[in-house]
Coordinates of C-alpha atoms in Angstrom, one line a residue:
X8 CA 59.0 37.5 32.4
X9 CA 58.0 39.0 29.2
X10 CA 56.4 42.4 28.2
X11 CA 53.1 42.4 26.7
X12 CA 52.7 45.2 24.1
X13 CA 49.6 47.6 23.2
X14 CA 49.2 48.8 19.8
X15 CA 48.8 52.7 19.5
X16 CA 52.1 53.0 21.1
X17 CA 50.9 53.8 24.7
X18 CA 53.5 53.9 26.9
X19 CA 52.1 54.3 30.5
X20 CA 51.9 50.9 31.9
X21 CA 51.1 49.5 35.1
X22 CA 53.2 46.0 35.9
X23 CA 50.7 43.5 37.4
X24 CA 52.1 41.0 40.2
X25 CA 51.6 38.2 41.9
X26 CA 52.7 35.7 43.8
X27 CA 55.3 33.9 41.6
X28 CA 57.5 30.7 43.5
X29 CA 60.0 30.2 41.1
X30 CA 62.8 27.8 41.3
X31 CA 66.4 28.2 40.3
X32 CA 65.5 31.7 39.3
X33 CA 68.3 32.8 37.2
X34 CA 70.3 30.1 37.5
X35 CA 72.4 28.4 34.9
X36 CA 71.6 24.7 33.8
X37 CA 73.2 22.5 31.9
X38 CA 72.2 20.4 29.5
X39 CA 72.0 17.1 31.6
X40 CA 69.3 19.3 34.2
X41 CA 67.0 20.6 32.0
X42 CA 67.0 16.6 30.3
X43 CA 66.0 15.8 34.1
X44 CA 62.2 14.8 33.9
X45 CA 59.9 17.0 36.1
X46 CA 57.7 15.7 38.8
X47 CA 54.4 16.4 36.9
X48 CA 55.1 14.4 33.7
X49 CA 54.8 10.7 34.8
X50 CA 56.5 8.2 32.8
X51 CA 57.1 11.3 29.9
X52 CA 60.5 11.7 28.7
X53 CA 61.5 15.0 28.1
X54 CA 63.3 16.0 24.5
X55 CA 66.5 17.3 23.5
X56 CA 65.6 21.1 23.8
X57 CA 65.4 23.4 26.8
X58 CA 61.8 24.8 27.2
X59 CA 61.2 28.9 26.7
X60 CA 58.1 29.6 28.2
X61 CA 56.6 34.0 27.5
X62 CA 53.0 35.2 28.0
X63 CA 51.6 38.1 25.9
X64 CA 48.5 40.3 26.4
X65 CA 47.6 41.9 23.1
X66 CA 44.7 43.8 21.8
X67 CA 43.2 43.0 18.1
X68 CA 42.6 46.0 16.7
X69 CA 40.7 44.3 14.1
X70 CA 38.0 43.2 16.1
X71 CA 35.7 44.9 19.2
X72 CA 35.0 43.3 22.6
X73 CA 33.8 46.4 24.6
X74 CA 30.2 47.8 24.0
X75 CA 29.7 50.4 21.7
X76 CA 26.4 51.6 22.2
X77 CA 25.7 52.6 25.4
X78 CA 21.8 52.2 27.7
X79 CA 21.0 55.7 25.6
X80 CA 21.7 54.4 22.4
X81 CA 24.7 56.6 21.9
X82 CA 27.6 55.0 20.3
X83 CA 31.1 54.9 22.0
X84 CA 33.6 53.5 20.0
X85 CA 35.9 50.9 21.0
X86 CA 39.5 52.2 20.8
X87 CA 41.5 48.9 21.7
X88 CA 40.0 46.0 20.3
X89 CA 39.5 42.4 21.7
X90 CA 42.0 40.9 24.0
X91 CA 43.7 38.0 23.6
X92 CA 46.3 36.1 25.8
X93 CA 48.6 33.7 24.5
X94 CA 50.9 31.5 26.7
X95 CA 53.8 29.8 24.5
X96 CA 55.9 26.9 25.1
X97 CA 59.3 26.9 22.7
X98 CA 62.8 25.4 21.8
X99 CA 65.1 27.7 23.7
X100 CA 68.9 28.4 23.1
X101 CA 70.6 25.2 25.0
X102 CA 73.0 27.5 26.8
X103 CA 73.2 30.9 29.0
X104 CA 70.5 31.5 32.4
X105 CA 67.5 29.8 32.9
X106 CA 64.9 31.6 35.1
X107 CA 63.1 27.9 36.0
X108 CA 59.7 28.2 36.8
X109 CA 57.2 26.4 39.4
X110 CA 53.9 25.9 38.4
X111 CA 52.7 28.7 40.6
X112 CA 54.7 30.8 38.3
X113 CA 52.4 29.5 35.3
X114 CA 49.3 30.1 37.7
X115 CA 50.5 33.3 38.7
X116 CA 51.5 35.3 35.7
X117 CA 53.7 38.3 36.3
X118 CA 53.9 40.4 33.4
X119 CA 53.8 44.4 32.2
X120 CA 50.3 44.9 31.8
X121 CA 49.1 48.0 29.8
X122 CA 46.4 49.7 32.0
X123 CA 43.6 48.8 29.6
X124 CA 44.1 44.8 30.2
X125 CA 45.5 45.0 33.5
X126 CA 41.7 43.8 34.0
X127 CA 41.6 41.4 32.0
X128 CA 45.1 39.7 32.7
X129 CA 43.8 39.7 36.4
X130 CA 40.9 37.9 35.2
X131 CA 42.9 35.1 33.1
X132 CA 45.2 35.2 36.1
X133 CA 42.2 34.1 38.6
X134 CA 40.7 31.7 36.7
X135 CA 44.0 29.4 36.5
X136 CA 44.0 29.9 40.1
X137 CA 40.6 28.3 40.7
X138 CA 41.5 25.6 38.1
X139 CA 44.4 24.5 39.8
X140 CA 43.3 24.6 43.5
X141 CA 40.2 22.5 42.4
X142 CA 42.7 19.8 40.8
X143 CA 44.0 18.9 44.2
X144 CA 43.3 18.6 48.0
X145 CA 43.1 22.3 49.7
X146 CA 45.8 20.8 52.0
X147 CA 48.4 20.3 49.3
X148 CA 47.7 23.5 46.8
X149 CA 50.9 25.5 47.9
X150 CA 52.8 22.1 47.5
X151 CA 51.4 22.2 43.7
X152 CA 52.3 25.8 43.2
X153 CA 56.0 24.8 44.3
X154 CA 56.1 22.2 42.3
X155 CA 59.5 23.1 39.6
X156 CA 58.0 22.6 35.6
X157 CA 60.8 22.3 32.5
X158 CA 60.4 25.8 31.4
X159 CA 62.6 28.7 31.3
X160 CA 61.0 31.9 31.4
X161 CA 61.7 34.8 28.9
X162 CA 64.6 32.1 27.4
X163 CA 65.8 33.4 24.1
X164 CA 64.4 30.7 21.4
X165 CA 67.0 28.8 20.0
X166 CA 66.1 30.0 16.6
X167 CA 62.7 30.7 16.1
X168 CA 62.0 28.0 12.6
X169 CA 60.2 25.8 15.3
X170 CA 57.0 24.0 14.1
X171 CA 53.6 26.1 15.6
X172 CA 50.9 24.2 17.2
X173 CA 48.1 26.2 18.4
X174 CA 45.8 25.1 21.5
X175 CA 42.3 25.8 22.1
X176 CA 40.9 24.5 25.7
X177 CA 37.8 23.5 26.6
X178 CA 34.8 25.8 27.7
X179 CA 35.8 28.5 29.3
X180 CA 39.3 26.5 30.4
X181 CA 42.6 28.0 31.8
X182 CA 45.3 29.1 29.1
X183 CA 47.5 26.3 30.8
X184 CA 45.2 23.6 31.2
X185 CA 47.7 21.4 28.7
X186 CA 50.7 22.7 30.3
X187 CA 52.6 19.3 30.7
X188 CA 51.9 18.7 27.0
X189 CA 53.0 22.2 26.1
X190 CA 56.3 21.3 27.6
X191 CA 56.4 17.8 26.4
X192 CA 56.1 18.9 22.6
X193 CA 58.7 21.9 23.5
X194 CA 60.6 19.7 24.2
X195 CA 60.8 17.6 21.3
X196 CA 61.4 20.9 19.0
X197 CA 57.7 22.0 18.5
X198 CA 56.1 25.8 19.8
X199 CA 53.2 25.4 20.9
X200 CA 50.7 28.3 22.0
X201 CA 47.7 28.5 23.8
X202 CA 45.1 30.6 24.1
X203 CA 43.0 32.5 26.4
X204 CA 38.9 31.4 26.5
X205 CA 36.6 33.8 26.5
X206 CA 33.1 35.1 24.7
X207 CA 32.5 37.2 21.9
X208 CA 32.6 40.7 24.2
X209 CA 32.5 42.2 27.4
X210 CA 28.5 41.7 28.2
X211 CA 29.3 38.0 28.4
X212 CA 33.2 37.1 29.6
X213 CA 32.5 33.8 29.7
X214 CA 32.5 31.1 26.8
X215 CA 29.1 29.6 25.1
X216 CA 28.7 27.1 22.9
X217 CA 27.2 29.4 21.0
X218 CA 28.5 29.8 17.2
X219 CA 29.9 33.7 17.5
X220 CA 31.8 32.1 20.5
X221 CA 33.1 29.4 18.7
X222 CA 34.2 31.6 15.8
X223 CA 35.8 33.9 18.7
X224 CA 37.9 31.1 19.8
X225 CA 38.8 30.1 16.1
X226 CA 40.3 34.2 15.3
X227 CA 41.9 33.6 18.7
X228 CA 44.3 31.0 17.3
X229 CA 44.7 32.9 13.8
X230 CA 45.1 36.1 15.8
X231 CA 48.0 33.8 18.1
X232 CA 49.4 32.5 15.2
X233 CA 50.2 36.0 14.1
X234 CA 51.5 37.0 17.4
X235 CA 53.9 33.9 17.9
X236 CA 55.7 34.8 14.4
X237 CA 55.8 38.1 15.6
X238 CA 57.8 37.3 18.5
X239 CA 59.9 35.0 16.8
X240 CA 59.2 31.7 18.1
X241 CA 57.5 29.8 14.9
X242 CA 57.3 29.8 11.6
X243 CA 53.7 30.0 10.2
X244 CA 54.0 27.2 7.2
X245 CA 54.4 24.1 9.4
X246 CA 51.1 24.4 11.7
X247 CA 49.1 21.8 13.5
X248 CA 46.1 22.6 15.5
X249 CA 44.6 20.9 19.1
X250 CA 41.8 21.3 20.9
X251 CA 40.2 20.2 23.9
X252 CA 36.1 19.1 24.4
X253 CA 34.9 22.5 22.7
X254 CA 38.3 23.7 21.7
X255 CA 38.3 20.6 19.7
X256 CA 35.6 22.1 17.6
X257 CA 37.4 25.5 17.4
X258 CA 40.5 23.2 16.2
X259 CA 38.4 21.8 13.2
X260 CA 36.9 24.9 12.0
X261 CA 40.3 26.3 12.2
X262 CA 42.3 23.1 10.2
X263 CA 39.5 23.3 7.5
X264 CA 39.4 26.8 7.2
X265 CA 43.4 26.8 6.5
X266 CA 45.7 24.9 4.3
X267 CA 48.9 25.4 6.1
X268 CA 47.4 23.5 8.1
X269 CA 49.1 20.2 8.4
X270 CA 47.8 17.9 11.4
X271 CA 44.3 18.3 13.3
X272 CA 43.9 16.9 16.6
X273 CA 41.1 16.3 18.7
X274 CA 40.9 15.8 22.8
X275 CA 37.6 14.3 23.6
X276 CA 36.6 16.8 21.1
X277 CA 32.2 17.7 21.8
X278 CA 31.6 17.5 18.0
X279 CA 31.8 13.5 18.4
X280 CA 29.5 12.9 20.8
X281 CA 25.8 11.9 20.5
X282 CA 23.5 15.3 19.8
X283 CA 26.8 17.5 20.1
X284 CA 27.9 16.8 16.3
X285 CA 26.2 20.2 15.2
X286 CA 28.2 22.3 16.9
X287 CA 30.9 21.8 14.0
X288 CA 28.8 21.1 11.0
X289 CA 27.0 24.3 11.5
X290 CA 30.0 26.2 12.9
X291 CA 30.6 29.2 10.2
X292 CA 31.7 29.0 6.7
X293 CA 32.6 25.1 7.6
X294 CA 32.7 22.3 5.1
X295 CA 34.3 18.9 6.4
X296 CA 35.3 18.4 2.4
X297 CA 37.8 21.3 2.8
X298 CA 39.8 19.2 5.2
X299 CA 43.2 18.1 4.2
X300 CA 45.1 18.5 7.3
X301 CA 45.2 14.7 9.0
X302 CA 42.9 14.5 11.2
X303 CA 43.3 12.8 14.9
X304 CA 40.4 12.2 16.8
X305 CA 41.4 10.9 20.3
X306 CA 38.5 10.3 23.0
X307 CA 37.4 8.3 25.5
X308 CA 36.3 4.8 25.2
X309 CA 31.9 4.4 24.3
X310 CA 30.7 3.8 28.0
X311 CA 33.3 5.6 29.8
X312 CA 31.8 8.4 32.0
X313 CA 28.7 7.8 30.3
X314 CA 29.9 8.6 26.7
X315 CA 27.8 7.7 23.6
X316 CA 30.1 8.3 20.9
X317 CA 29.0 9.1 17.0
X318 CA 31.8 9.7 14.9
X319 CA 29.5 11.1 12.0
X320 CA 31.2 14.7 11.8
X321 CA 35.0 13.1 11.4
X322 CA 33.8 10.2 9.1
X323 CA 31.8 13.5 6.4
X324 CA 35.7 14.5 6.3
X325 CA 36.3 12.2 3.3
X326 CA 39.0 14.3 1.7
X327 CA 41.4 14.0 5.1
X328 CA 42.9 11.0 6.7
X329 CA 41.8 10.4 9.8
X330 CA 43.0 8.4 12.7
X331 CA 40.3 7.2 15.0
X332 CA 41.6 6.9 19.1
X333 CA 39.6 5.2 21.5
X334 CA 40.9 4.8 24.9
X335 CA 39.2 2.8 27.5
X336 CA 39.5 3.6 31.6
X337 CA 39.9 7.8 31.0
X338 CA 37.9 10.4 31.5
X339 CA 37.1 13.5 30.1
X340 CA 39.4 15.8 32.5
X341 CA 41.9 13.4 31.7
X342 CA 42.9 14.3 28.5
X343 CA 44.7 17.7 30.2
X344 CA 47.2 18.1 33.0
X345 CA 44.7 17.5 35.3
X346 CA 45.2 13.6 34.8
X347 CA 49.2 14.2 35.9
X348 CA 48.3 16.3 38.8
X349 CA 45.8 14.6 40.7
X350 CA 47.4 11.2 39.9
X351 CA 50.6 12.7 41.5
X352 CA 48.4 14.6 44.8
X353 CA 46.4 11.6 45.1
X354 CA 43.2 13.7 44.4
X355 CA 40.3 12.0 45.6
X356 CA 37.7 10.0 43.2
X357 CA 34.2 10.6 43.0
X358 CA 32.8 8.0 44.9
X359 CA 30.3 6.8 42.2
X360 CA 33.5 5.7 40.7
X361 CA 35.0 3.8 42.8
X362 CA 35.0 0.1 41.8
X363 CA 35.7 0.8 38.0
X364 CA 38.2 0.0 36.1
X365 CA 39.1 3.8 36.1
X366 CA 40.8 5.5 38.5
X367 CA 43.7 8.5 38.8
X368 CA 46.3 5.7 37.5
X369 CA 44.5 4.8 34.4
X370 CA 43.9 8.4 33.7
X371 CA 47.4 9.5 34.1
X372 CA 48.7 6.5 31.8
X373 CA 46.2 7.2 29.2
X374 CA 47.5 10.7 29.0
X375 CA 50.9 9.6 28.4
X376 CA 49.3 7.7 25.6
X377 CA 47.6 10.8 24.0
X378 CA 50.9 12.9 24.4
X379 CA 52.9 10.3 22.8
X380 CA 50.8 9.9 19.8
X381 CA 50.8 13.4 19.7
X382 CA 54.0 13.8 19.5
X383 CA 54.5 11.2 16.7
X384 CA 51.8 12.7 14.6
X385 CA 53.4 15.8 14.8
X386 CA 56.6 14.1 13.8
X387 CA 55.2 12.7 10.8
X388 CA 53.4 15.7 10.0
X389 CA 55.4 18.6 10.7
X390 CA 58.9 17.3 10.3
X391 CA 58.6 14.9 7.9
X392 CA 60.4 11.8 9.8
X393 CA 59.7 9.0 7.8
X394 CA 59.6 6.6 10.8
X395 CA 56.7 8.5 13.0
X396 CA 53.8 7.1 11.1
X397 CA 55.5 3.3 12.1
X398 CA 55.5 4.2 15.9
X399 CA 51.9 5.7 15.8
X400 CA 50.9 3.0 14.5
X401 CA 52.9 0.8 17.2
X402 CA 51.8 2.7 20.1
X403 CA 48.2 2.4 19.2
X404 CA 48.5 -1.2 18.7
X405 CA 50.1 -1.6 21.8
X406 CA 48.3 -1.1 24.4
X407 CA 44.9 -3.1 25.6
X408 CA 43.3 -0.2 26.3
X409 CA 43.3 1.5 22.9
X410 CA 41.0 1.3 19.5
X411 CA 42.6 2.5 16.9
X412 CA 40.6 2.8 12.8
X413 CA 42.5 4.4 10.1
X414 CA 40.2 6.2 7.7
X415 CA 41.9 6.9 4.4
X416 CA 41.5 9.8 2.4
X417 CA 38.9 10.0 -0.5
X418 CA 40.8 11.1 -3.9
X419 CA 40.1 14.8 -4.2
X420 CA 37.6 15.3 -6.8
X421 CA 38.6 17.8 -9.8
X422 CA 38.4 21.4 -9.5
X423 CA 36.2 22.8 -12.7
X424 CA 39.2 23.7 -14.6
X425 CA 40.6 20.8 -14.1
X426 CA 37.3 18.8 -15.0
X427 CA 37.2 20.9 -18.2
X428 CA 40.9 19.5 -19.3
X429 CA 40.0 15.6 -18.2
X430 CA 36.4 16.0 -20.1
X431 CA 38.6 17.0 -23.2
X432 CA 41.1 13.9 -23.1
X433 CA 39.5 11.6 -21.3
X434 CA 35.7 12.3 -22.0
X435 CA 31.9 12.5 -20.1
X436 CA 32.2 8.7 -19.3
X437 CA 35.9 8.4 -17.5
X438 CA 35.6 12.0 -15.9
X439 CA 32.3 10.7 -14.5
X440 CA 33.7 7.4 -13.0
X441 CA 36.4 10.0 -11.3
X442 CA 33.9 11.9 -9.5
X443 CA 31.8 8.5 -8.2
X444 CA 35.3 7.8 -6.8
X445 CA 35.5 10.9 -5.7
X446 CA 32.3 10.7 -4.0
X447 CA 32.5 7.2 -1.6
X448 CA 29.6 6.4 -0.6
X449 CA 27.7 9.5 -1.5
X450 CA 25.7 10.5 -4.7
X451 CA 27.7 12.6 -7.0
X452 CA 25.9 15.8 -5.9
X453 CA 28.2 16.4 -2.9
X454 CA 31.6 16.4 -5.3
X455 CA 30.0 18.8 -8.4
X456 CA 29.3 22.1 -6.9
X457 CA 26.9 23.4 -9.4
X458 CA 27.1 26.9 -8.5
X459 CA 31.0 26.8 -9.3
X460 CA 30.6 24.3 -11.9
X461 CA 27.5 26.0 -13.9
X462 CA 29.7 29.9 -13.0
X463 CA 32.4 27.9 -14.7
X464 CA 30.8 27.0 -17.8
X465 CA 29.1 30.3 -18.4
X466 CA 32.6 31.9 -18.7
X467 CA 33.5 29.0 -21.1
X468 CA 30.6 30.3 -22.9
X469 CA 31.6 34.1 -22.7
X470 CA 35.3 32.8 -23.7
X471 CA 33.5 31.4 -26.8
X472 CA 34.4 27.8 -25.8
X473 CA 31.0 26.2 -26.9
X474 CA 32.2 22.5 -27.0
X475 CA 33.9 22.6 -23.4
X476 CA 31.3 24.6 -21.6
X477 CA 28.6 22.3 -23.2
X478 CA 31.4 19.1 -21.1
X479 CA 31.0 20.8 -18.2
X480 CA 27.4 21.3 -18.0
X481 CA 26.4 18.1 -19.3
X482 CA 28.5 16.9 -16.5
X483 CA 26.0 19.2 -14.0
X484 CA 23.5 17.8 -14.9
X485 CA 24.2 14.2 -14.3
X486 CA 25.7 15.2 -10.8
X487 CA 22.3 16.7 -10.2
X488 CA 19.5 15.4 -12.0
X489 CA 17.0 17.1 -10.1
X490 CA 18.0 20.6 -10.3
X491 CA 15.9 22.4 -13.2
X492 CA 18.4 25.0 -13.3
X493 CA 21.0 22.8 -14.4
X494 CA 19.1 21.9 -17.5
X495 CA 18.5 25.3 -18.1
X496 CA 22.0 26.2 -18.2
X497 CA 22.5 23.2 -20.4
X498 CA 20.1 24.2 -22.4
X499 CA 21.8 27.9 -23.2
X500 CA 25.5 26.0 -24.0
X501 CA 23.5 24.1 -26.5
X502 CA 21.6 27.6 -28.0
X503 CA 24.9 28.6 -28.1
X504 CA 26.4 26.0 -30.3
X505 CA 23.0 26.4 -32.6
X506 CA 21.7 23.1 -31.3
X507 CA 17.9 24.2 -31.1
X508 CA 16.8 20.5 -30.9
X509 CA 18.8 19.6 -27.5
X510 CA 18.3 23.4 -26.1
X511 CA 14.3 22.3 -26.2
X512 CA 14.7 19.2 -24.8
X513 CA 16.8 20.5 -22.0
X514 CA 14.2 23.1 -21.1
X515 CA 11.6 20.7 -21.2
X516 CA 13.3 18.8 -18.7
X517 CA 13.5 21.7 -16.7
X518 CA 9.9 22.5 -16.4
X519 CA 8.9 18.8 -15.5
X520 CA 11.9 18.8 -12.8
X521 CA 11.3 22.3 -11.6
X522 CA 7.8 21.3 -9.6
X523 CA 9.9 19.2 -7.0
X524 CA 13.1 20.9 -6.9
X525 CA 13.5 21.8 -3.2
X526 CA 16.4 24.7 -4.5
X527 CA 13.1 26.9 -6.3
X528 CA 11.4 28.7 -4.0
X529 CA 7.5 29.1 -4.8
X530 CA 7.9 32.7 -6.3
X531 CA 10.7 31.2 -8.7
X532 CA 9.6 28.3 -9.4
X533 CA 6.4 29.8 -11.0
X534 CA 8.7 32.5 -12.8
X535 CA 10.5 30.0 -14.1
X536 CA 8.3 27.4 -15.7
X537 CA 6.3 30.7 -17.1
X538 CA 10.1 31.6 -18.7
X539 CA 11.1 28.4 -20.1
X540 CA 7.8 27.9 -21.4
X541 CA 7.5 31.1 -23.2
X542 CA 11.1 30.4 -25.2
X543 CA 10.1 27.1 -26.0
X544 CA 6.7 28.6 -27.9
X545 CA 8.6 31.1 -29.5
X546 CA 10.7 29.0 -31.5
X547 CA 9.6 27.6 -35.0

């Protein structure tokens, strides 16, 4: 297994072990074994590449996670930074050794452990122990751990230009809680790393769903994007991001805060659940009209486990498509591994349960589902096959089970610069009936930002462009006819061309708007109307 690394070049290192049953350890496959399916992945069918499979613990410098004041007050700086594990699934060279793995050897990680994460690693290291003997009868765990996966460890990758999807879990979830999708998507050519789950320091371990967490979790994936290019395995222009229940919001925030992000995809993400839609509108610095990655929301059917579903947060994402998945007879655990091993160890039901059209079958084949639509997404989106958008749309057609809407993309309204060219060949009018197009179904307020827009035209002004900063503003002004400021920004491009006439008439405006415009505070809005007064009186 691999070596995980420690910035500062440390070089004392204490090598952490545990149990590991691995099968065919060093032994050379051929092509036709590592084809073989593994006993974990249903009806999946595995790929043309051999799986790699590494771990790495790293610290990022960039950001603290111990304490750095102490009880007294005194300040003890954090020399390492936050840790961050990340497990990653890759195309590996066809031929040479393949140390196979079990899945205790997934559970078990045994890796060279610096001595300042040694503590952590055994923590990650624990927790997918408890997930994974709580995913199957007591009687049966060692039988899971035997069980052989499709994964090579520490297998050279076979080149290292693979696609990169990154994978958040849900709260507080084990880094390998997807693993038979990790393989599955390895195997079809994609690397795909996952992250570990934790809060925003050492005081609280343990994930919220508390912004700073969520934000934690989103770094996570930018700081595992970093480290998978580092090591090789991925290239960091072709990137798709999943997420799991609250890793599905982290998987948002992420897709809309970066454009090389191609393909979004949500499992059973929180944010589209009744009362739950919050915790990714108000996640930090997001805005649902910077998504352009497409977007795929897959979740459980409305009723199933008692889920009340409202799709309000992926709908405001106008400026994306989005693919809308309902399946019916899963649950929420089902949209990880979990559905593959306890359909496979006959994990017992909850009895309440019983008698539904769910049970450990359904689950399992509605994961197969999810993967496969996955993967064609990912097709589509990552490597550009003309043919994967035809069999998503087949496989979501196909079964009974499913409820598939396609929500086209809004055309992208036109950045100010761009709005300044069309208002000088195409005019006010046209450029206007761009933006309502723009908008949908909402007013033209939510496509003009009038902070850019009105910062815009004031450097029109400053660039001596009277006639096209007067466009732009006008153009403020309609999008928002009850900001005052917006007239009195007008009202300053039309001083500037000498237009005294329209320069009062736009500060008039002003004052009569300003008394219900929610954006003036009380203090402002009475320093205002005493200012635009006060330069209407003193002209002639």
């Amino acid at each position: 297994m691999p070596v995980s690394d420690l910035p500062g070049g440390q070089l004392k290192q204490t090598r952490v072990r545990h149990v590991v049953v691995a099968i065919c350890a060093a032994l050379s496959l051929a092509p036709s074994s590592f084809a073989q399916v593994p006993p974990l992945w249903g009806a999946l069918q595995p790929g043309p590449e051999r799986v790699g499979f590494t771990t790495v613990f790293r610290f990022d410098p960039e950001r603290t996670w111990a304490r750095t004041y102490d009880a007294a007050g005194v300040f003890v700086p954090d020399s390492n930074g936050r840790p961050v594990q990340v497990s990653v699934w890759y195309p590996a060279q066809a031929t040479g050794p393949c140390a196979g793995m079990s899945f205790g050897g997934a559970v078990d990680v045994d890796v060279v452990v610096p001595p300042p994460l040694t503590d952590f690693a055994s923590a990650m290291r624990l927790r997918n122990r408890e997930d994974a003997h709580s995913a199957v009868p007591a009687e049966r765990f060692s039988e899971l751990l035997s069980s052989p996966l499709h994964s090579c460890a520490g297998a050279p990758p076979s080149g290292g230009d693979a696609p990169l999807v990154l994978y958040a879990g849900g709260l507080n979830a084990s880094v390998i809680s997807n693993i038979v999708l990790a393989e599955f998507l390895a195997s079809h050519g994609f690397a795909v790393a996952s992250v570990s789950l934790v809060g925003a320091g050492d005081a609280q371990v343990t994930q919220s769903r508390s912004a700073i967490d969520l934000e934690a979790t989103v770094r996570d994936l930018e700081f595992a994007s970093t480290v998978v290019r580092q090591l090789g395995l991925a290239r960091g222009t072709r990137v798709a991001v999943v997420g799991h229940s609250l890793g599905a919001v982290a998987a948002m925030i992420f897709a809309a805060r970066h454009g090389n992000t191609r393909a979004a995809i949500g499992l059973d993400g929180t944010y589209g659940f009744e009362g739950a839609g919050s915790l990714l509108t108000t996640g930090f610095g997001y805005d649902p009209t910077r998504m352009r990655a497409a977007v795929l929301d897959i979740r459980r059917a409305e009723g199933e486990q008692e889920a009340r579903l409202d799709m309000a947060s992926v709908r405001a994402m106008k400026y994306a498509r989005r693919d809308l998945v309902a399946i019916g007879a899963m649950h929420h655990s089902d949209f990880t591994s979990f559905a593959m091993v306890a359909d496979r160890f006959l994990t017992p039901i909850d009895p309440k349960y019983a008698g539904t059209r769910w049970d450990r079958r359904t689950g399992r084949d509605g994961h197969e589902t999810t993967a496969r639509l996955i993967l064609a997404l990912l097709f589509e989106t990552l490597k550009a096959d003309p043919l994967a958008r035809g069999r998503f749309e087949a496989l979501a057609r196909k079964h009974e089970s499913v409820r598939w809407a396609a929500l086209v993309a809004s055309p992208l309204p036109p950045s100010p610069e761009e709005t300044s060219r069309l208002l000088t060949t195409e005019g006010l009018e046209r450029v206007k009936a761009r933006f309502r197009a723009a908008c949908a179904d909402d007013a033209p307020a939510g496509c003009v930002d009038a902070a850019r827009f009105n910062s815009f035209g004031y450097a029109l002004l400053g660039k001596h462009q009277v006639r096209e900063a007067i466009a732009v503003l006008e153009l403020v002004a309609w999008a928002h006819p009850g900001l005052a400021n917006a007239q009195d920004s007008l009202a300053d491009a039309y001083l500037a061309a000498g237009d005294r006439e329209r320069a009062r008439r736009s500060l008039q405006r002003a004052i009569e708007l300003a008394p219900t415009d929610a954006s003036l505070g009380p203090a402002d809005r009475e320093r205002s109307i005493s200012e635009w007064t006060a330069r209407i009186r003193a002209w002639p």
